[in-house]
Amino acid sequence: MVKPVTKAVFPVAGLGTRFLPATKVVPKELLPVVDKPLIQYAVDEALAAGIKDLILVTAEGENLISRYLEHADALEVVLRERGKELELRSITDGLPPPGSLTCVVQSEPLGLGHAVWCAKELIDEQPFAVILPDDLVQADPGCLAQMVAAYGKTGGNVVAVEDVPREQTARYGVLDVEMEYGRLARARGLVEKPDPVEAPSTLSIIGRYILQPEVLGYLDRQECGAGNEIQLTDAMAKTIGKIPFHGLRFQGRRFDCGNKLGFIVANVAFAAAREDLGGDICEVLAPFI
Ligand code: G1P
């Protein structure tokens, strides 16, 4: 029996420089895909996978993301008074249950590994998930739920993976694959952002992880890797050989919403899948494509 995953870390301290000026005031995790912010998709996916404790790793200062995940009392009163039940539900249904949300501050932007390490005390030696909200996955069941099911069989560390075009490997953590069975790929190594000519494969990590607390032990060393940042991939790589490491080829479509093109495509794809918009979207887009 593997220990269940009940905690999830959401690193949301980035500056969102690729989306300026939109992200000058609004963090990128609050940018909407159709009518829902990226952080809401991430929280929905975590809760659907059985996560009970949500840990936001935020930058210093006023935090609009945690505010978004709290009740908006005044707005709720107005909507209730006006009988706007649907609108009211749209701002209350997806909130994390009382007491389930905690924020920790990452005071310096030292990398993804550092952001996750900042949550160490709250993770408290338990297995945990990491969700990068700008990787949006359209899937049913959700990507993390698929990973939890796979983890029930493999234990150890599990990451979501997909093949990317070889010329894009320098954007990702890439698996050195030992063997594949079904949707699972067992890794014998990992490389963060390899040059396409040196990449051990094209099987790349997308922003979903189930990790064992051992990974945090390696992050304690605060060693810098690619881009002179403390990399989560490097710490995960050090556990290989000690605990199992698998990539799961999840079922669904992933959109890189940290990238303008990916973000636009995500909006179209999610709108097309909606009952209230799907029919119209193809019609209105036809003149542009
Ligand atoms: C991070 C990770 C990388 C992973 C990617 C997925 O990179 O370091 O291993 O493949 O997320 O989106 P970033 O996009 O923060 O540069």
mmCIF file of C-alpha atoms and ligand atoms in Angstrom, residues 112 132 135 172-173 192-193 205-207 209 231 233, ligand 1:
data_model
loop_
_atom_site.group_PDB
_atom_site.id
_atom_site.type_symbol
_atom_site.label_atom_id
_atom_site.label_comp_id
_atom_site.label_asym_id
_atom_site.label_seq_id
_atom_site.Cartn_x
_atom_site.Cartn_y
_atom_site.Cartn_z
ATOM 1 C CA LEU A 112 10.976 25.840 -9.232
ATOM 2 C CA LEU A 132 1.976 24.270 -12.281
ATOM 3 C CA ASP A 135 0.158 23.934 -17.785
ATOM 4 C CA TYR A 172 11.375 20.994 -20.476
ATOM 5 C CA GLY A 173 12.652 18.401 -18.059
ATOM 6 C CA GLU A 192 16.511 19.737 -17.233
ATOM 7 C CA LYS A 193 16.175 21.727 -20.464
ATOM 8 C CA ILE A 205 7.656 16.573 -18.071
ATOM 9 C CA ILE A 206 4.585 18.758 -17.952
ATOM 10 C CA GLY A 207 3.598 20.611 -14.806
ATOM 11 C CA TYR A 209 4.135 15.779 -10.198
ATOM 12 C CA GLN A 231 15.764 22.870 -10.295
ATOM 13 C CA THR A 233 14.209 18.069 -11.974
HETATM 14 C C1 G1P B 1 9.345 23.722 -15.429
HETATM 15 C C2 G1P B 1 10.258 22.541 -15.101
HETATM 16 C C3 G1P B 1 10.415 21.628 -16.315
HETATM 17 C C4 G1P B 1 9.052 21.200 -16.825
HETATM 18 C C5 G1P B 1 8.182 22.441 -17.120
HETATM 19 C C6 G1P B 1 6.770 22.042 -17.482
HETATM 20 O O1 G1P B 1 10.014 24.564 -16.348
HETATM 21 O O2 G1P B 1 11.515 23.018 -14.655
HETATM 22 O O3 G1P B 1 11.172 20.485 -15.971
HETATM 23 O O4 G1P B 1 9.211 20.402 -17.976
HETATM 24 O O5 G1P B 1 8.116 23.297 -15.968
HETATM 25 O O6 G1P B 1 6.018 23.145 -17.850
HETATM 26 P P1 G1P B 1 9.564 26.097 -16.598
HETATM 27 O O7 G1P B 1 8.398 26.029 -17.541
HETATM 28 O O8 G1P B 1 9.218 26.654 -15.262
HETATM 29 O O9 G1P B 1 10.765 26.744 -17.222
#
